[in-house]
Amino acid sequence: RKEVEQDPGPFNVPEGATVAFNCTYSNSASQSFFWYRQDCRKEPKLLMSVYSSGNEDGRFTAQLNRASQYISLLIRDSKLSDSATYLCVVIKTVNSNSGYALNFGKGTSLLVTP
Amino acid sequence: GAVVSQHPSWVICKSGTSVKIECRSLDFQATTMFWYRQFPKQSLMLMATSNEGSKATYEQGVEKDKFLINHASLTLSTLTVTSAHPEDSSFYICRVVGGSLYEQYFGPGTRLTVT
């Protein structure tokens, strides 16, 4: 079983729609969680951190469920510019000596259409 | 402005040649640098971790003699792909880390095509 799993999609949604992605992780000792956004042929960019209490940033809401070991990202009122691949990222251990090695999911592809 | 740069951004080389990719942190001293590889429609795969002044730690399955990493200073790490093969064609991305979990940045990536 892979450490971080995501539905690759693609998710095709019309502008204005609400879309949700889920991600599951296998290591219960995982400590930190993030969603990254990656545009085609570009480096990943941090979208937001994920906390058990939930984290909202404008149209984006991230949630962590430790008991079920999954992370979600909700995008409301989708814009054309939201089209990208969304990567779920899990950090297994927070160790300053290891420099925070990230485990990436394969990513979920989102295409927002007019 | 950009915090991390990579050079070159795109390189085409012939099979059997070596290619050097540079990763520079521009505004801060990076205690650790990571090198990733990403094939089309795949996730980023960690290749190696390097700390300034010490030997890189390679992930399982990554040949250290083929992918040479030199972390010469707190602002520069290089990845050299030796005797490149077409299957080495990929997107190579570095990530630099400062002193905290949130002080981490990706380079813009280098697209390598081996013909």
mmCIF file of C-alpha atoms in Angstrom:
data_model
loop_
_atom_site.group_PDB
_atom_site.id
_atom_site.type_symbol
_atom_site.label_atom_id
_atom_site.label_comp_id
_atom_site.label_asym_id
_atom_site.label_seq_id
_atom_site.Cartn_x
_atom_site.Cartn_y
_atom_site.Cartn_z
ATOM 1 C CA ARG A 1 0.000 0.000 0.000
ATOM 2 C CA LYS A 2 1.356 3.425 -0.896
ATOM 3 C CA GLU A 3 1.986 5.868 1.917
ATOM 4 C CA VAL A 4 -0.196 8.560 0.418
ATOM 5 C CA GLU A 5 -3.052 7.783 -1.960
ATOM 6 C CA GLN A 6 -5.233 10.079 -3.988
ATOM 7 C CA ASP A 7 -7.835 9.609 -6.677
ATOM 8 C CA PRO A 8 -5.994 10.844 -9.795
ATOM 9 C CA GLY A 9 -9.202 12.085 -11.428
ATOM 10 C CA PRO A 10 -9.505 13.988 -13.655
ATOM 11 C CA PHE A 11 -12.304 15.934 -12.056
ATOM 12 C CA ASN A 12 -14.070 17.997 -14.692
ATOM 13 C CA VAL A 13 -16.378 20.574 -13.142
ATOM 14 C CA PRO A 14 -18.135 23.691 -14.418
ATOM 15 C CA GLU A 15 -17.231 27.130 -13.171
ATOM 16 C CA GLY A 16 -18.916 27.883 -9.884
ATOM 17 C CA ALA A 17 -19.173 24.271 -8.802
ATOM 18 C CA THR A 18 -17.997 22.900 -5.485
ATOM 19 C CA VAL A 19 -15.503 20.057 -5.665
ATOM 20 C CA ALA A 20 -13.901 17.929 -2.981
ATOM 21 C CA PHE A 21 -10.773 15.804 -3.010
ATOM 22 C CA ASN A 22 -9.764 13.177 -0.520
ATOM 23 C CA CYS A 23 -6.426 11.701 0.332
ATOM 24 C CA THR A 24 -5.571 8.791 2.608
ATOM 25 C CA TYR A 25 -2.304 8.074 4.359
ATOM 26 C CA SER A 26 -1.056 4.822 5.761
ATOM 27 C CA ASN A 27 1.281 5.831 8.565
ATOM 28 C CA SER A 28 -0.614 6.719 11.710
ATOM 29 C CA ALA A 29 2.516 8.404 13.061
ATOM 30 C CA SER A 30 2.320 11.076 10.384
ATOM 31 C CA GLN A 31 2.436 14.490 11.935
ATOM 32 C CA SER A 32 1.983 17.245 9.412
ATOM 33 C CA PHE A 33 -0.212 17.535 6.369
ATOM 34 C CA PHE A 34 -0.437 19.922 3.448
ATOM 35 C CA TRP A 35 -2.136 20.479 0.151
ATOM 36 C CA TYR A 36 0.049 21.672 -2.701
ATOM 37 C CA ARG A 37 -0.994 22.857 -6.118
ATOM 38 C CA GLN A 38 1.037 22.003 -9.198
ATOM 39 C CA ASP A 39 0.464 23.510 -12.593
ATOM 40 C CA CYS A 40 1.648 21.699 -15.693
ATOM 41 C CA ARG A 41 5.441 21.687 -16.007
ATOM 42 C CA LYS A 42 5.826 23.802 -12.884
ATOM 43 C CA GLU A 43 7.009 23.158 -9.368
ATOM 44 C CA PRO A 44 4.477 22.448 -6.594
ATOM 45 C CA LYS A 45 3.356 25.445 -4.591
ATOM 46 C CA LEU A 46 2.008 25.277 -1.068
ATOM 47 C CA LEU A 47 -1.743 25.820 -1.024
ATOM 48 C CA MET A 48 -2.505 25.328 2.640
ATOM 49 C CA SER A 49 -1.743 23.395 5.765
ATOM 50 C CA VAL A 50 -4.226 20.886 7.150
ATOM 51 C CA TYR A 51 -5.270 20.716 10.775
ATOM 52 C CA SER A 52 -7.698 18.539 12.706
ATOM 53 C CA SER A 53 -9.674 21.640 13.566
ATOM 54 C CA GLY A 54 -10.000 22.472 9.890
ATOM 55 C CA ASN A 55 -8.392 25.248 7.946
ATOM 56 C CA GLU A 56 -10.202 27.693 5.685
ATOM 57 C CA ASP A 57 -8.644 30.141 3.274
ATOM 58 C CA GLY A 58 -11.162 31.924 1.116
ATOM 59 C CA ARG A 59 -12.827 29.382 -1.147
ATOM 60 C CA PHE A 60 -10.592 26.567 0.078
ATOM 61 C CA THR A 61 -11.220 24.417 3.130
ATOM 62 C CA ALA A 62 -8.925 21.635 4.308
ATOM 63 C CA GLN A 63 -9.743 19.071 6.939
ATOM 64 C CA LEU A 64 -7.835 16.288 8.659
ATOM 65 C CA ASN A 65 -9.426 13.175 10.120
ATOM 66 C CA ARG A 66 -6.750 11.399 12.130
ATOM 67 C CA ALA A 67 -8.971 8.521 13.191
ATOM 68 C CA SER A 68 -9.710 7.591 9.586
ATOM 69 C CA GLN A 69 -6.349 8.806 8.313
ATOM 70 C CA TYR A 70 -7.653 10.954 5.543
ATOM 71 C CA ILE A 71 -7.338 14.541 4.452
ATOM 72 C CA SER A 72 -9.798 16.504 2.399
ATOM 73 C CA LEU A 73 -9.760 19.659 0.310
ATOM 74 C CA LEU A 74 -12.950 21.461 -0.604
ATOM 75 C CA ILE A 75 -13.015 24.129 -3.278
ATOM 76 C CA ARG A 76 -16.122 26.304 -3.465
ATOM 77 C CA ASP A 77 -17.180 28.475 -6.394
ATOM 78 C CA SER A 78 -14.565 26.963 -8.712
ATOM 79 C CA LYS A 79 -12.714 29.318 -11.032
ATOM 80 C CA LEU A 80 -11.065 28.517 -14.333
ATOM 81 C CA SER A 81 -7.755 29.373 -12.695
ATOM 82 C CA ASP A 82 -8.247 26.564 -10.186
ATOM 83 C CA SER A 83 -7.469 24.044 -12.931
ATOM 84 C CA ALA A 84 -4.331 22.259 -11.768
ATOM 85 C CA THR A 85 -3.141 19.126 -10.042
ATOM 86 C CA TYR A 86 -3.613 19.089 -6.290
ATOM 87 C CA LEU A 87 -1.048 17.141 -4.312
ATOM 88 C CA CYS A 88 -1.632 15.736 -0.873
ATOM 89 C CA VAL A 89 1.552 15.885 1.201
ATOM 90 C CA VAL A 90 2.276 14.093 4.442
ATOM 91 C CA ILE A 91 5.262 14.469 6.714
ATOM 92 C CA LYS A 92 5.960 11.320 8.653
ATOM 93 C CA THR A 93 8.293 12.719 11.250
ATOM 94 C CA VAL A 94 9.287 16.193 12.175
ATOM 95 C CA ASN A 95 13.003 15.955 12.664
ATOM 96 C CA SER A 96 15.170 18.954 12.135
ATOM 97 C CA ASN A 97 18.053 16.702 11.148
ATOM 98 C CA SER A 98 16.115 15.129 8.297
ATOM 99 C CA GLY A 99 14.895 18.441 7.006
ATOM 100 C CA TYR A 100 11.235 17.478 6.839
ATOM 101 C CA ALA A 101 11.079 14.898 4.068
ATOM 102 C CA LEU A 102 7.714 15.103 2.314
ATOM 103 C CA ASN A 103 5.646 12.196 1.050
ATOM 104 C CA PHE A 104 3.591 13.153 -1.977
ATOM 105 C CA GLY A 105 0.451 11.653 -3.347
ATOM 106 C CA LYS A 106 0.239 11.276 -7.119
ATOM 107 C CA GLY A 107 -2.083 14.235 -7.275
ATOM 108 C CA THR A 108 -5.661 14.819 -8.304
ATOM 109 C CA SER A 109 -6.204 16.588 -11.581
ATOM 110 C CA LEU A 110 -8.894 19.273 -11.672
ATOM 111 C CA LEU A 111 -10.227 20.899 -14.819
ATOM 112 C CA VAL A 112 -12.705 23.726 -14.404
ATOM 113 C CA THR A 113 -14.633 24.453 -17.578
ATOM 114 C CA PRO A 114 -16.560 27.551 -18.633
ATOM 115 C CA GLY B 1 10.954 37.352 -6.032
ATOM 116 C CA ALA B 2 12.102 33.775 -6.438
ATOM 117 C CA VAL B 3 13.622 32.184 -3.396
ATOM 118 C CA VAL B 4 15.105 29.185 -5.189
ATOM 119 C CA SER B 5 16.516 28.996 -8.676
ATOM 120 C CA GLN B 6 17.447 26.058 -10.845
ATOM 121 C CA HIS B 7 19.663 26.074 -13.855
ATOM 122 C CA PRO B 8 19.156 25.101 -16.569
ATOM 123 C CA SER B 9 15.371 25.142 -16.724
ATOM 124 C CA TRP B 10 15.356 22.844 -19.747
ATOM 125 C CA VAL B 11 18.110 20.739 -21.229
ATOM 126 C CA ILE B 12 18.313 18.277 -24.101
ATOM 127 C CA CYS B 13 21.316 16.001 -24.226
ATOM 128 C CA LYS B 14 22.490 12.951 -26.090
ATOM 129 C CA SER B 15 22.525 9.520 -24.547
ATOM 130 C CA GLY B 16 25.785 8.813 -22.749
ATOM 131 C CA THR B 17 26.587 12.394 -21.825
ATOM 132 C CA SER B 18 26.469 13.943 -18.361
ATOM 133 C CA VAL B 19 24.279 16.818 -17.304
ATOM 134 C CA LYS B 20 24.706 19.055 -14.273
ATOM 135 C CA ILE B 21 21.730 20.762 -12.678
ATOM 136 C CA GLU B 22 22.217 23.552 -10.153
ATOM 137 C CA CYS B 23 19.892 24.490 -7.324
ATOM 138 C CA ARG B 24 20.488 27.784 -5.539
ATOM 139 C CA SER B 25 18.726 29.312 -2.581
ATOM 140 C CA LEU B 26 18.678 33.043 -3.133
ATOM 141 C CA ASP B 27 17.496 34.656 0.062
ATOM 142 C CA PHE B 28 18.380 32.310 2.877
ATOM 143 C CA GLN B 29 20.770 29.618 3.931
ATOM 144 C CA ALA B 30 19.436 26.167 3.262
ATOM 145 C CA THR B 31 20.405 23.608 5.841
ATOM 146 C CA THR B 32 19.019 20.769 3.775
ATOM 147 C CA MET B 33 18.326 20.317 0.092
ATOM 148 C CA PHE B 34 16.236 17.589 -1.477
ATOM 149 C CA TRP B 35 16.226 16.358 -5.043
ATOM 150 C CA TYR B 36 13.056 14.955 -6.591
ATOM 151 C CA ARG B 37 12.224 13.436 -9.934
ATOM 152 C CA GLN B 38 8.783 13.497 -11.510
ATOM 153 C CA PHE B 39 7.727 11.483 -14.540
ATOM 154 C CA PRO B 40 4.596 12.524 -16.470
ATOM 155 C CA LYS B 41 1.386 11.969 -14.515
ATOM 156 C CA GLN B 42 3.376 10.622 -11.563
ATOM 157 C CA SER B 43 4.046 11.980 -8.120
ATOM 158 C CA LEU B 44 7.287 13.561 -7.070
ATOM 159 C CA MET B 45 9.722 10.879 -6.035
ATOM 160 C CA LEU B 46 12.452 11.763 -3.578
ATOM 161 C CA MET B 47 15.874 10.855 -4.929
ATOM 162 C CA ALA B 48 18.210 12.074 -2.245
ATOM 163 C CA THR B 49 18.676 14.351 0.724
ATOM 164 C CA SER B 50 21.768 16.416 1.217
ATOM 165 C CA ASN B 51 23.129 18.561 3.995
ATOM 166 C CA GLU B 52 25.851 21.073 3.394
ATOM 167 C CA GLY B 53 29.305 19.616 3.677
ATOM 168 C CA SER B 54 28.256 15.989 4.025
ATOM 169 C CA LYS B 55 27.479 13.126 1.707
ATOM 170 C CA ALA B 56 23.996 12.863 0.302
ATOM 171 C CA THR B 57 21.587 10.209 1.522
ATOM 172 C CA TYR B 58 20.014 8.393 -1.392
ATOM 173 C CA GLU B 59 16.619 6.755 -1.449
ATOM 174 C CA GLN B 60 16.359 3.068 -2.160
ATOM 175 C CA GLY B 61 16.673 2.318 -5.837
ATOM 176 C CA VAL B 62 18.503 5.533 -6.699
ATOM 177 C CA GLU B 63 22.054 4.905 -7.897
ATOM 178 C CA LYS B 64 24.450 7.230 -6.130
ATOM 179 C CA ASP B 65 27.133 6.732 -8.778
ATOM 180 C CA LYS B 66 24.739 7.765 -11.502
ATOM 181 C CA PHE B 67 23.167 10.724 -9.750
ATOM 182 C CA LEU B 68 26.002 12.654 -8.153
ATOM 183 C CA ILE B 69 25.020 15.248 -5.617
ATOM 184 C CA ASN B 70 27.361 17.927 -4.365
ATOM 185 C CA HIS B 71 26.127 20.236 -1.644
ATOM 186 C CA ALA B 72 29.078 22.582 -1.575
ATOM 187 C CA SER B 73 27.570 25.448 0.379
ATOM 188 C CA LEU B 74 24.452 26.544 2.211
ATOM 189 C CA THR B 75 23.160 28.117 -0.982
ATOM 190 C CA LEU B 76 24.156 25.681 -3.707
ATOM 191 C CA SER B 77 23.546 22.025 -4.471
ATOM 192 C CA THR B 78 24.218 20.324 -7.768
ATOM 193 C CA LEU B 79 22.840 17.124 -9.253
ATOM 194 C CA THR B 80 24.841 15.531 -12.038
ATOM 195 C CA VAL B 81 23.178 12.866 -14.133
ATOM 196 C CA THR B 82 26.053 10.790 -15.465
ATOM 197 C CA SER B 83 25.917 8.711 -18.642
ATOM 198 C CA ALA B 84 22.348 9.808 -19.237
ATOM 199 C CA HIS B 85 19.877 7.417 -20.843
ATOM 200 C CA PRO B 86 16.515 8.211 -22.419
ATOM 201 C CA GLU B 87 14.781 6.751 -19.357
ATOM 202 C CA ASP B 88 16.426 9.484 -17.271
ATOM 203 C CA SER B 89 14.280 12.010 -19.120
ATOM 204 C CA SER B 90 12.202 13.597 -16.403
ATOM 205 C CA PHE B 91 11.409 16.735 -14.462
ATOM 206 C CA TYR B 92 13.990 17.257 -11.705
ATOM 207 C CA ILE B 93 13.043 19.544 -8.845
ATOM 208 C CA CYS B 94 15.033 20.628 -5.837
ATOM 209 C CA ARG B 95 13.560 21.674 -2.522
ATOM 210 C CA VAL B 96 15.429 23.694 0.040
ATOM 211 C CA VAL B 97 14.712 23.850 3.734
ATOM 212 C CA GLY B 98 15.727 26.489 6.243
ATOM 213 C CA GLY B 99 15.291 26.298 9.953
ATOM 214 C CA SER B 100 11.604 25.540 10.266
ATOM 215 C CA LEU B 101 8.898 23.349 8.791
ATOM 216 C CA TYR B 102 7.426 26.280 6.944
ATOM 217 C CA GLU B 103 10.692 27.635 5.599
ATOM 218 C CA GLN B 104 10.850 25.343 2.623
ATOM 219 C CA TYR B 105 10.696 26.158 -1.049
ATOM 220 C CA PHE B 106 10.752 24.280 -4.305
ATOM 221 C CA GLY B 107 12.941 25.230 -7.191
ATOM 222 C CA PRO B 108 11.198 25.843 -10.529
ATOM 223 C CA GLY B 109 12.411 22.515 -11.873
ATOM 224 C CA THR B 110 14.628 21.342 -14.701
ATOM 225 C CA ARG B 111 13.187 19.413 -17.597
ATOM 226 C CA LEU B 112 15.732 16.905 -18.903
ATOM 227 C CA THR B 113 15.268 15.206 -22.243
ATOM 228 C CA VAL B 114 17.794 12.576 -23.245
ATOM 229 C CA THR B 115 17.764 11.630 -26.907
#
